[in-house]
XYZ file of C-alpha atoms in Angstrom:
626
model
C -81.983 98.204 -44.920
C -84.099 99.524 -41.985
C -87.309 101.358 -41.261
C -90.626 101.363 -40.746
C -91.375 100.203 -44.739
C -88.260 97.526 -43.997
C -90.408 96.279 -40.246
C -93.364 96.120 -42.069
C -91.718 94.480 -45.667
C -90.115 91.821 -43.149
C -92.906 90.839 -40.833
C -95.089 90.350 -44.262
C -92.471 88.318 -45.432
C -92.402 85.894 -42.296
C -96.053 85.851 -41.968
C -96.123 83.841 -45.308
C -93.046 81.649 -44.265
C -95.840 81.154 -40.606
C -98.201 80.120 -43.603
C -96.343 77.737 -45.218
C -95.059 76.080 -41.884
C -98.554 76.527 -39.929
C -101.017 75.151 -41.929
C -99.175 72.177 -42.929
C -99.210 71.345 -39.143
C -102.543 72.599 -38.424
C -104.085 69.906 -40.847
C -101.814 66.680 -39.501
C -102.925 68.088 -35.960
C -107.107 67.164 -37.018
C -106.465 64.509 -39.203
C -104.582 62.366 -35.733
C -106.706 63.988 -33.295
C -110.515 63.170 -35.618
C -108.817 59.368 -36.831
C -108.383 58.673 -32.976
C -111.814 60.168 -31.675
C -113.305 58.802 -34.693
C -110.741 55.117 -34.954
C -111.066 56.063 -38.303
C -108.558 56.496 -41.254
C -110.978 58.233 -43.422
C -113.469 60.118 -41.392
C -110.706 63.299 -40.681
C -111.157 63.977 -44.940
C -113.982 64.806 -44.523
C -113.523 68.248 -42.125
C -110.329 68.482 -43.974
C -111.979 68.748 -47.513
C -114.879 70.744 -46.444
C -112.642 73.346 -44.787
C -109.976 73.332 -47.688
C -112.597 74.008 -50.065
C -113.840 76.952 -47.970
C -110.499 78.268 -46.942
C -110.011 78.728 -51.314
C -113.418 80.239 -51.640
C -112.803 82.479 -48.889
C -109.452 83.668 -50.101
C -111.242 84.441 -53.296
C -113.520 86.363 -52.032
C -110.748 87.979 -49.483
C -108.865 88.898 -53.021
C -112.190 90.273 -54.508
C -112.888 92.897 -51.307
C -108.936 93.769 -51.009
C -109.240 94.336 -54.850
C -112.157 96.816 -55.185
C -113.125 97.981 -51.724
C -110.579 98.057 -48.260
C -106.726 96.910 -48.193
C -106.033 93.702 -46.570
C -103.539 93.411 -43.904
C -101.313 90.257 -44.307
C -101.463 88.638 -41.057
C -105.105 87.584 -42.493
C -102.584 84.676 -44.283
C -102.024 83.057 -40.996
C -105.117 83.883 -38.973
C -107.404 83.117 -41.553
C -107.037 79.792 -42.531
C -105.949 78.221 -38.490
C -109.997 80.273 -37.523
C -111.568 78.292 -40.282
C -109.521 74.980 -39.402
C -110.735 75.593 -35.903
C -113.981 76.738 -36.141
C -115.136 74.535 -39.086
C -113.779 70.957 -37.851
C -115.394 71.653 -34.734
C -119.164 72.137 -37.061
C -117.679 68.890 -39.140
C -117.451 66.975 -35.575
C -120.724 67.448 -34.049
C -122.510 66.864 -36.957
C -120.441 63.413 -37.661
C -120.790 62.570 -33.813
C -124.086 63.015 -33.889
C -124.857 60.842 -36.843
C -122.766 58.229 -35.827
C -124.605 58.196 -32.373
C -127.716 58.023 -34.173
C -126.589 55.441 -36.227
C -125.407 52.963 -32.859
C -129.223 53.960 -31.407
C -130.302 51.883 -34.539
C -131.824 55.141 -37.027
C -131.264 54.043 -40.750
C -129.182 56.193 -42.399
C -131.604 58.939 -43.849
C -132.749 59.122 -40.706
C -129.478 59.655 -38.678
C -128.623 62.314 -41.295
C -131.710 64.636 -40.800
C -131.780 64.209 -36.811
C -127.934 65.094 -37.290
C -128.550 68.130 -39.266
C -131.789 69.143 -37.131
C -129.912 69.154 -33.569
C -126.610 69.355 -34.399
C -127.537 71.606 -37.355
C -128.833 74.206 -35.007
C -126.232 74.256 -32.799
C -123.816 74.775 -35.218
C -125.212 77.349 -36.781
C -126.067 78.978 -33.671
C -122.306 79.078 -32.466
C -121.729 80.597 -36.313
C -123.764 83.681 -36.007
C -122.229 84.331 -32.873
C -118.445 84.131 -34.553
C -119.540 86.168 -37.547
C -120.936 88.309 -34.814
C -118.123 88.607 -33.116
C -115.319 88.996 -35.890
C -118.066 91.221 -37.861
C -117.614 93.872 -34.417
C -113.967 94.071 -35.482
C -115.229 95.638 -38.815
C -116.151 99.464 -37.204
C -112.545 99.551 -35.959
C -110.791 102.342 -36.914
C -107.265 99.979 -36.982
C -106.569 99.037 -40.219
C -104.845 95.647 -39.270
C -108.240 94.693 -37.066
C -110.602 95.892 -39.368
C -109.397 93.832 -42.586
C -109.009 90.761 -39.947
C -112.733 91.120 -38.848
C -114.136 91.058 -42.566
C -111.687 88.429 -43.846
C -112.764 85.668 -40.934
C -116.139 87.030 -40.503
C -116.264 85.755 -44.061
C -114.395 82.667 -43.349
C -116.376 81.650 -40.883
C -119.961 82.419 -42.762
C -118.415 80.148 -45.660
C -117.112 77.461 -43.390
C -120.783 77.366 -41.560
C -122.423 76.774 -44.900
C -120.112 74.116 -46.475
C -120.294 72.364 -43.189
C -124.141 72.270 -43.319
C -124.818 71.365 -46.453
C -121.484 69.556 -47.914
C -120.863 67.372 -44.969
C -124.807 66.379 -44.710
C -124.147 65.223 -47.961
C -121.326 63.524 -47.900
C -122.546 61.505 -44.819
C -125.923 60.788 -47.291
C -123.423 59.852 -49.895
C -121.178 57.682 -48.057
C -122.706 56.662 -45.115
C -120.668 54.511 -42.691
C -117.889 54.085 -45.049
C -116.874 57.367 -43.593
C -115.628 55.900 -40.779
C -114.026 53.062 -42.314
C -112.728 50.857 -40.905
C -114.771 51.322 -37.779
C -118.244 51.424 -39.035
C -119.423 54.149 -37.065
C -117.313 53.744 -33.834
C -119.320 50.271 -32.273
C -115.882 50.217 -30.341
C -117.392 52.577 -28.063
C -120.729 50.114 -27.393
C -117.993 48.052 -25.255
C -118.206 50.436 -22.502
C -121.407 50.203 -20.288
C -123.569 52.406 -19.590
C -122.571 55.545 -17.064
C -119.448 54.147 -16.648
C -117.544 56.730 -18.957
C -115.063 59.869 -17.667
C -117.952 62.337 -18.578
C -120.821 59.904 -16.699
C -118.499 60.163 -13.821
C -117.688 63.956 -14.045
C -121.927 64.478 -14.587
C -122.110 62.681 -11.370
C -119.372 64.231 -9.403
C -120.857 67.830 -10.464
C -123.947 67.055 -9.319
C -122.963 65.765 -6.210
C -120.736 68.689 -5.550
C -121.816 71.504 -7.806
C -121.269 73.960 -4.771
C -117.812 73.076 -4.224
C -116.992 73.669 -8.053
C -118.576 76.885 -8.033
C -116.483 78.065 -4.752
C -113.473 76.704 -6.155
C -113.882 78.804 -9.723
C -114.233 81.799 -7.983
C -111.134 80.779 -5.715
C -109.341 80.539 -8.935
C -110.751 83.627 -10.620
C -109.810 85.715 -7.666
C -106.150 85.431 -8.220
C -106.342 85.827 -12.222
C -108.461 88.826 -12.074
C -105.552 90.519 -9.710
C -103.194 89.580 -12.097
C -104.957 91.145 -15.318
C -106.342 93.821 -12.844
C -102.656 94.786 -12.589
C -101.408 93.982 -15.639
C -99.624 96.010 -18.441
C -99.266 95.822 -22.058
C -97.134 96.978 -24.703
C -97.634 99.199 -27.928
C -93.877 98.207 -29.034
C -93.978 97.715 -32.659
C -90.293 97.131 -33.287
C -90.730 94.174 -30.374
C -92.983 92.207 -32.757
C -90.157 92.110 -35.768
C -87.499 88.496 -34.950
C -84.288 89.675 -33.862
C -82.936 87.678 -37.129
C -84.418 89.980 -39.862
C -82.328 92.608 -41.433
C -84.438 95.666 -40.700
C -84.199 94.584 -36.625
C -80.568 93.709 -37.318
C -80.087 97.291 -38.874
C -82.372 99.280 -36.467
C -80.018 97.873 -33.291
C -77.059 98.865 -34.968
C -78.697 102.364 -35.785
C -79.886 102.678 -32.520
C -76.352 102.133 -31.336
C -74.272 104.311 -33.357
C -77.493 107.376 -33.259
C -80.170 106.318 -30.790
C -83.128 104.735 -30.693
C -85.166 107.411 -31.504
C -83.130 108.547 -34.760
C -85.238 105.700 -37.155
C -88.537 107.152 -36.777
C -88.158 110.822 -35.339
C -91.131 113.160 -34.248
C -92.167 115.394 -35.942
C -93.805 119.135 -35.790
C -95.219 120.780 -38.117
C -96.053 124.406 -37.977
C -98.369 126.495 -40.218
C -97.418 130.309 -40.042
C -99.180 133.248 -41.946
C -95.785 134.979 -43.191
C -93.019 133.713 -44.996
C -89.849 132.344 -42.805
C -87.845 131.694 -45.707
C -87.037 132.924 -49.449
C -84.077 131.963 -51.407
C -81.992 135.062 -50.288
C -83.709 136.425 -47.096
C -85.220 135.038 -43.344
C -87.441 136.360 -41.266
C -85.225 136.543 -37.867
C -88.617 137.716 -35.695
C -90.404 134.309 -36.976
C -86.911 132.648 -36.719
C -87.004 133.728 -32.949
C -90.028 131.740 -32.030
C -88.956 128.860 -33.732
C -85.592 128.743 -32.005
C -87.349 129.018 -28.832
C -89.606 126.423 -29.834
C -86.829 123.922 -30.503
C -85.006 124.794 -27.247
C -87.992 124.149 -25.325
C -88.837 120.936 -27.090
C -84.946 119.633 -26.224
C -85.374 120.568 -22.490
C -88.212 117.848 -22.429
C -87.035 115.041 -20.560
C -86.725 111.920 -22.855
C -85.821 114.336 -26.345
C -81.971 113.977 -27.361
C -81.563 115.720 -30.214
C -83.427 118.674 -31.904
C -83.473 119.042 -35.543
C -85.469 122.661 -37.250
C -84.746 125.820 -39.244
C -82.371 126.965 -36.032
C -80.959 123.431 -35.626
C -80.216 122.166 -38.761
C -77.436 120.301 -37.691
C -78.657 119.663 -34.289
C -76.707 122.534 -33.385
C -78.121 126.241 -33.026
C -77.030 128.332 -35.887
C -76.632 132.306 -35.963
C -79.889 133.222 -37.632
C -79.886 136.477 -35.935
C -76.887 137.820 -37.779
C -78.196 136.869 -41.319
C -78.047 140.464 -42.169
C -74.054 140.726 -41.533
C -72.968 137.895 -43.145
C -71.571 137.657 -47.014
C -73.958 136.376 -49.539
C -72.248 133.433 -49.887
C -72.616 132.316 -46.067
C -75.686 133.600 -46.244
C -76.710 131.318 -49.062
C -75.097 128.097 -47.421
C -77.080 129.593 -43.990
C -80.755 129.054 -45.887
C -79.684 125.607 -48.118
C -79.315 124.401 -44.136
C -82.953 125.499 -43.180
C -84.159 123.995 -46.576
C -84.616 120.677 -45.517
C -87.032 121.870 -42.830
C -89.354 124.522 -44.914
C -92.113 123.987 -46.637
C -92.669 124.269 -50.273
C -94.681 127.624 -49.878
C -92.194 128.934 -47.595
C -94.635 129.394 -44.456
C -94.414 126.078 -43.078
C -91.630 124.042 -41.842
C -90.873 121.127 -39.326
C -89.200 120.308 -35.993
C -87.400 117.199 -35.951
C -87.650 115.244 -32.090
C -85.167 112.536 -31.587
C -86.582 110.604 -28.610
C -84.080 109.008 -25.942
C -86.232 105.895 -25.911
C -87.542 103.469 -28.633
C -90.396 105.445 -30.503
C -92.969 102.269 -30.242
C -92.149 102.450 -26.563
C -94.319 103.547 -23.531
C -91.621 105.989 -22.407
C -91.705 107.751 -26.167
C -95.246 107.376 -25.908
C -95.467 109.616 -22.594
C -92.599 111.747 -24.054
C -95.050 112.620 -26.815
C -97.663 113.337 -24.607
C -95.001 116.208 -23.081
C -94.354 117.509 -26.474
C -98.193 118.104 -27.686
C -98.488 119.776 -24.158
C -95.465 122.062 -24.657
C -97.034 123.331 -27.781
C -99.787 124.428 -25.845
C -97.780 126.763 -23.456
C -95.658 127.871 -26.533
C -98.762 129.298 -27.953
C -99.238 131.317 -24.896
C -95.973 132.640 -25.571
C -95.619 133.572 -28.924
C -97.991 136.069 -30.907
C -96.722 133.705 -34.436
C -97.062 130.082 -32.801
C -100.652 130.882 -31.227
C -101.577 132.048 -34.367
C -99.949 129.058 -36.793
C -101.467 125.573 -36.663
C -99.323 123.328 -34.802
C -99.818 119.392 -35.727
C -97.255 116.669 -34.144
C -96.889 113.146 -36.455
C -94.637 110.746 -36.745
C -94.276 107.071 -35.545
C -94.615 107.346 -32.197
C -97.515 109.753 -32.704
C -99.018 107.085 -34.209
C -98.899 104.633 -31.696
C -100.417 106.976 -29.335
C -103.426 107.909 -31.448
C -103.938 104.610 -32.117
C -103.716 103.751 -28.451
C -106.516 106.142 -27.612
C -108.817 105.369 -31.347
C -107.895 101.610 -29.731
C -109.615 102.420 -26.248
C -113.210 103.597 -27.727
C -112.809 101.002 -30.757
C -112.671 98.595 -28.098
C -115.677 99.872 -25.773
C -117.628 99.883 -29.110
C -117.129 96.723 -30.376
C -117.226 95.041 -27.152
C -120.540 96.457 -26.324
C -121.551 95.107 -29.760
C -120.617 91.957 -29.674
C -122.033 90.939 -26.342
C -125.192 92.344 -27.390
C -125.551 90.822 -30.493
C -124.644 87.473 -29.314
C -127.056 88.148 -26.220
C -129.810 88.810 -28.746
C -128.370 85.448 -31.089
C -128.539 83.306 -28.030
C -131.785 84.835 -26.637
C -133.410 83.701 -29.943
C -132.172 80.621 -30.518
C -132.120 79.128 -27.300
C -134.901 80.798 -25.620
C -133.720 81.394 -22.327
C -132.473 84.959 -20.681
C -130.323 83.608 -18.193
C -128.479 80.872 -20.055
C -127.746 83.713 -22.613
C -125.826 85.649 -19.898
C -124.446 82.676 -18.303
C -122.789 82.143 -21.461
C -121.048 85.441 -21.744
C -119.843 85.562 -18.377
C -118.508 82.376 -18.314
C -116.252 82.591 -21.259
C -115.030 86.215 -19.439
C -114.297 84.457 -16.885
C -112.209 81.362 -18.903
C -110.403 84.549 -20.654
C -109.207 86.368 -17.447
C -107.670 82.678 -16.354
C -106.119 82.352 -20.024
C -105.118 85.751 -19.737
C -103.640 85.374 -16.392
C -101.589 82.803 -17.667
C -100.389 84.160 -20.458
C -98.988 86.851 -19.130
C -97.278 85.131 -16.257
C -95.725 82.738 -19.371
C -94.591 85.995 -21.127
C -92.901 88.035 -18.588
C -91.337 84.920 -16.472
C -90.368 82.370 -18.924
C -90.489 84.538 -21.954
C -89.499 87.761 -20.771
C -91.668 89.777 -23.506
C -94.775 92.147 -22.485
C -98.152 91.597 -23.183
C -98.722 93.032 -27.194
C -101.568 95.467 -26.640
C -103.982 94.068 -29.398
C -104.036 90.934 -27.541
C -107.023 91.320 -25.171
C -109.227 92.760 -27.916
C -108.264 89.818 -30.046
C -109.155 87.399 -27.478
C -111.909 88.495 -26.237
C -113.432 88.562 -29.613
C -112.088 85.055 -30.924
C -113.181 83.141 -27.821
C -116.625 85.525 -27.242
C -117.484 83.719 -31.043
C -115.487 79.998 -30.983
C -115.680 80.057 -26.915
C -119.563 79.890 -27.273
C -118.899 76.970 -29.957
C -119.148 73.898 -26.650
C -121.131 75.904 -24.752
C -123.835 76.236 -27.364
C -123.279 72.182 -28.084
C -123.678 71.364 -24.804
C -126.784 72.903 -23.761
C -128.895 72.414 -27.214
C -128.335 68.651 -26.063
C -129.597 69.774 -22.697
C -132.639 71.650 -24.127
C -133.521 68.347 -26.443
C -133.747 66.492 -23.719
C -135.696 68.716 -20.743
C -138.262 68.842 -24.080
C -138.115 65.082 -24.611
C -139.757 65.035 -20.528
C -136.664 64.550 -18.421
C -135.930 66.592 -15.679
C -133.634 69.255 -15.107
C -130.688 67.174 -13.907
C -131.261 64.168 -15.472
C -130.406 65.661 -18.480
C -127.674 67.368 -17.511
C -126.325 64.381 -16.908
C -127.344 62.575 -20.128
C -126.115 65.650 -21.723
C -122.414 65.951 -20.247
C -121.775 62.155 -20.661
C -123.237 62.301 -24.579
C -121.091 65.003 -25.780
C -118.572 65.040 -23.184
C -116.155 63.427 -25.508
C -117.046 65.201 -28.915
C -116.399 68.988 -27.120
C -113.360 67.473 -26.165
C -112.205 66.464 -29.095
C -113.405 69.328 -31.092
C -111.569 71.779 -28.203
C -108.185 69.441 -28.894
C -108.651 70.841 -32.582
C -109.076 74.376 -32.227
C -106.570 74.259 -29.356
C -104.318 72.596 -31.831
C -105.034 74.616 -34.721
C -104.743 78.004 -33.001
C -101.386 76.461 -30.933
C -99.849 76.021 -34.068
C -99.500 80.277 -34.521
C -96.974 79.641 -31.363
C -94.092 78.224 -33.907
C -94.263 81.794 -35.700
C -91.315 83.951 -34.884
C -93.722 87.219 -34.528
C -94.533 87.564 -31.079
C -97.702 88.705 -31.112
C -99.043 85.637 -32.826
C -97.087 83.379 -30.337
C -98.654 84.707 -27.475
C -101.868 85.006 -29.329
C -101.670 81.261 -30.113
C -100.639 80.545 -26.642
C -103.920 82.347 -24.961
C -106.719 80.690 -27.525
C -104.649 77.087 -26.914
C -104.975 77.832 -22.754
C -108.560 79.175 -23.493
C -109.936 76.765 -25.509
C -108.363 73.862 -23.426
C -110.090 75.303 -19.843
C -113.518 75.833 -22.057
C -113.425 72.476 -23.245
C -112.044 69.939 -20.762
C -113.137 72.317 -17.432
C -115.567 75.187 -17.813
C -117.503 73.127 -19.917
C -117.862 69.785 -18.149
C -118.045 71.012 -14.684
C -118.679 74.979 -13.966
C -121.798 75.274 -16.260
C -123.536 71.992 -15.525
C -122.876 73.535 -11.808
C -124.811 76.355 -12.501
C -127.520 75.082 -14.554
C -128.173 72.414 -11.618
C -128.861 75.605 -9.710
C -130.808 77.704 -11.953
C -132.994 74.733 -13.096
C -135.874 76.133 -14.648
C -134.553 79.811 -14.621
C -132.561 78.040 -17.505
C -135.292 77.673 -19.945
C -137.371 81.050 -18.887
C -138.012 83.860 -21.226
C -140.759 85.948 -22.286
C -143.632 84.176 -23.678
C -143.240 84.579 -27.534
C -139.430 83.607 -26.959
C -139.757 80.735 -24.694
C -138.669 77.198 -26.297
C -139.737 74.937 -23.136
C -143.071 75.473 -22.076
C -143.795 75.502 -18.232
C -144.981 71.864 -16.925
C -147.813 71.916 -15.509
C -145.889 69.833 -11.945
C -144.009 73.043 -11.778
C -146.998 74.729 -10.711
C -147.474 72.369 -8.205
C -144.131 72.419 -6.884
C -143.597 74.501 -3.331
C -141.544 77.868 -2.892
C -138.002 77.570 -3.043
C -137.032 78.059 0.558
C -135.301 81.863 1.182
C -131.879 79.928 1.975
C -131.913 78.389 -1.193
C -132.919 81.594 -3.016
C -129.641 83.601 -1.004
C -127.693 80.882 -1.929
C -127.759 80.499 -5.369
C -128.681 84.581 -6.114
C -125.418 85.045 -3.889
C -123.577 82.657 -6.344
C -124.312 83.801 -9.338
C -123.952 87.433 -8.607
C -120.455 86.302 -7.831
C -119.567 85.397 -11.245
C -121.695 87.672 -12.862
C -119.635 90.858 -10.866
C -116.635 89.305 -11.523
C -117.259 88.615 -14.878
C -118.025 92.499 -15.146
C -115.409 93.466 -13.378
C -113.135 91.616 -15.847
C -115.169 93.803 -18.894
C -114.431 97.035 -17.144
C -110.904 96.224 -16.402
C -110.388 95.821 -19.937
C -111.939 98.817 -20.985
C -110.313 100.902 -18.477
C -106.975 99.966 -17.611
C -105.670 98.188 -20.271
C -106.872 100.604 -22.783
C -108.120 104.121 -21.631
């Protein structure tokens, strides 16, 4: 059994097999990587209960929407639950870190809990408006399969957020340090001295060398943004369905035996004024223009076969001497044509057989030929110019959806880097660091990307899935932000605690140095698992979040923004009066011009990445979809 219902009926059948072999994975992946940051046996139940109770809710209310409102595409069974794992362990970490540090400065336990929820709190829930954000953008598309994915995470995540900032506060009120029995609340760490640490050493290497790191992540982005720059991707549905399933099985040995294009044929349908057919009489003049219409779709380079009211068969018939034929041929002559006419007996349909798989870029330009064609056939037939002329099928699909794809994509990119702009812009109260943010995840996407698709066509030897870009761009725009967010609300608490601009960078990268690590291991982990499904598309869109999250977390994170922000200094914290959250010092006003070198230097610098962050943008907009 093949076909489109059979591709579809098969992939939904191994995306639930992905489920049951995922998750399972997914949760052993936190509960090693949280008992070893945490050298506890019980703190990774807590992230793990906390997420499993909001991965149920959220299913329920998935079931409730799919029920009364939109359908519900199934891949939502696999991406669902590995965005809330990710996403919500990493809210479960920071607040647990951050109590636990509290705890080691000496804070009682009430105490550690609402400084916890306070700074980590906001931080959290910061990074969570930007994922709802984010997935919510997904929501206007006009794809089905996106739109369903957007509402069912953007509702994950929003359910994930508030268990983790209300149900894990109490827990650690509950339980205290018994959560991270047997280790208290990590002491083992008080055995290191201070500024000793990988992330003390990495704070002082940046800011020794913060112009070094800065040319060397442009060196690097050059490179990757040649690669997307060039880069193709593919729209081939029948690519994404395993080899081993029947309906692939079938549709190679259909393809063999009839073509690839004889599964899912293309099809025209005309709308005529008069009546072609009757049960004992045709209308040879409107006969004419169809048979031309057939032979000129069959000259079109990539059509094999022709199927209509002339080529039943695939073969022309004699429909010009229906007059001088018996009744009986002439009887078996319309039963042919049947097939093709419509039930009123003014419409009928032109079968295209395409030479190349109909998911296929070739069959997608071939289709572009045939919607042409009909143009100059209306210039040559009185009936065709004045019929309506509409082609369908499944490779018409693809290419509507290709060019629905290319606006959806302008759309909701434009919204979501707004709205997270405007997020960020509130609750950090800075313009720059807003836009720092955004262009430095672009650029940790056009590296993940660049990999990826080096991975894919050398090791792999599979093209890039066209919804890949949009669905990275918006997974990492919202999680992405997740470390970013974390790392400079600790930066923020301490420039308004009095230290200077560097100093707490510093204090900042070595403090949570090791909980964005860990936190990146998880949703690297969780989102890696999607790479043991047999659909490709969720490989290689496990593959890119695991490469992603893993250059945000250990890289972009700990050494390209602290760069930056040891440039900007105060440009970090400045925004409009009402919006500002660190007040000018009153030493700032006594401090003397920046010399003009310095300016050139660092404007030169950041216009860098801030081009090339836009150039990335644009080259998604433009030449991977439109």
């Amino acid at each position: 059994v093949t076909g489109a219902p059979a591709f579809n009926y098969d992939i939904e059948t191994e995306s639930v097999r992905d489920v049951e072999r995922i998750d399972p994975i997914t949760v052993l992946l936190i509960f090693i990587i949280i008992g070893l940051f945490f050298a506890s046996i019980a703190a990774p139940f807590v992230p793990v209960t906390a997420i499993g109770l909001s991965v149920g809710v959220s299913f329920g209310l998935v079931y409730i929407i799919g029920s009364f409102f939109t359908s519900i595409h199934f891949l939502v069974l696999t991406l669902l639950p590995v965005a809330m794992f990710g996403a919500g362990s990493d809210y479960c970490i920071f607040l647990m870190s951050r109590y636990a540090e509290e705890r080691r400065m000496g804070r009682g336990k009430k105490d550690a809990v609402e400084r916890a929820v306070t700074w980590a709190g906001e931080s959290i829930t910061t990074s969570g408006a930007t994922v709802v954000i984010a997935f919510g953008s997904l929501a206007i598309a006009s794809f089905g399969m996106l739109r369903s994915i957007g509402i069912a995470v953007m509702l994950g995540i929003s359910v994930a957020l508030l268990v983790s900032i209300t149900l894990v506060p109490a827990a650690l009120s509950l339980f205290g340090d018994r959560i991270f029995w047997p280790s208290s609340v990590g002491l083992w760490r008080k055995k290191r001295e201070k500024g000793t640490s990988y992330y003390s050493r990495a704070a002082k290497f940046t800011a020794q060398h913060s112009k070094l790191i800065l040319l060397v992540a442009l060196a690097v982005s050059l490179p990757a943004t040649s690669t997307v720059l060039s880069s193709t991707t593919s729209h081939d549905f029948i690519a994404q369905v395993p080899d081993a399933l029947e309906s692939k099985i079938g549709y190679n040995s259909m393809s063999q035996g009839f073509g690839a294009g004889a599964i899912t044929p293309t099809y025209t349908i005309v709308e005529t004024p008069v009546f072609l057919v009757t049960d004992n009489w045709v209308n040879i003049t409107a006969l004419q223009a169809f048979s031309h219409a057939e032979n000129a779709t069959l000259a079109i380079p990539g059509v094999s076969k022709v199927y209509g009211l002339t080529h039943p068969s695939g073969e022309p018939i004699p429909y010009f001497a229906f007059n001088q034929l018996n009744q009986a041929e002439q009887q078996a002559m319309i039963r042919s044509m049947k097939p093709f006419l419509g039930m009123t007996g003014k419409s009928a349909m032109v079968w295209a057989v395409l030479s190349n798989e109909p998911y296929s870029d070739p069959a997608i330009e071939t289709l572009s030929h045939i919607r042409n064609n009909l143009n100059t056939l209306r210039t040559e037939s009185p009936l065709l110019a004045s019929s309506t002329l509409l082609v369908g099928g499944a490779t018409a699909s693809v290419a509507d959806l290709v060019n629905s794809s290319g606006r959806d994509y302008f759309n909701m990119t434009t919204l979501v880097l707004i709205g997270v702009f405007i997020v960020l812009l509130v609750a950090l109260g800075s313009v720059f660091t807003p836009l720092r943010l955004i262009f430095t995840i672009l650029l940790s996407i056009s590296w993940a990307m660049a990999a990826v698709l080096y991975i894919s066509q050398n090791i792999l030897g599979a093209q890039l899935i066209w919804i890949l870009p949009i669905m990275l761009l918006v997974i990492m725009v919202g999680l992405g932000l997740d470390y970013d967010i974390f790392l400079v609300t600790r930066i923020r608490e301490y420039v308004a605690g009095g230290s200077k601009d560097e100093e707490a960078i510093e204090s900042a990268v070595e403090h949570t140095g090791g909980v964005i690590t860990a936190s990146g291991l998880v949703t690297a982990g969780a989102f890696g698992t999607m790479m043991l499904s047999r659909i490709p598309m969720l490989q290689q869109l496990g593959l890119a979040i695991f490469i992603v999250v893993l250059l945000d977390a250990t890289l972009i994170r700990i050494y390209l923004v602290p760069s930056i922000m040891m440039h900007m200094k105060r440009l970090n914290w400045w925004a409009p009066g009402p919006l500002r959250r660190i007040p000018a010092r009153p030493e700032e006003k006594l401090i003397p011009p920046i010399p003009l070198k310095t300016k050139l230097t660092v404007t030169i610098e950041t216009g860098a990445i801030i081009l090339l962050g836009t150039a990335i943008y644009l080259d998604y907009v433009n030449n991977v979809y439109l």
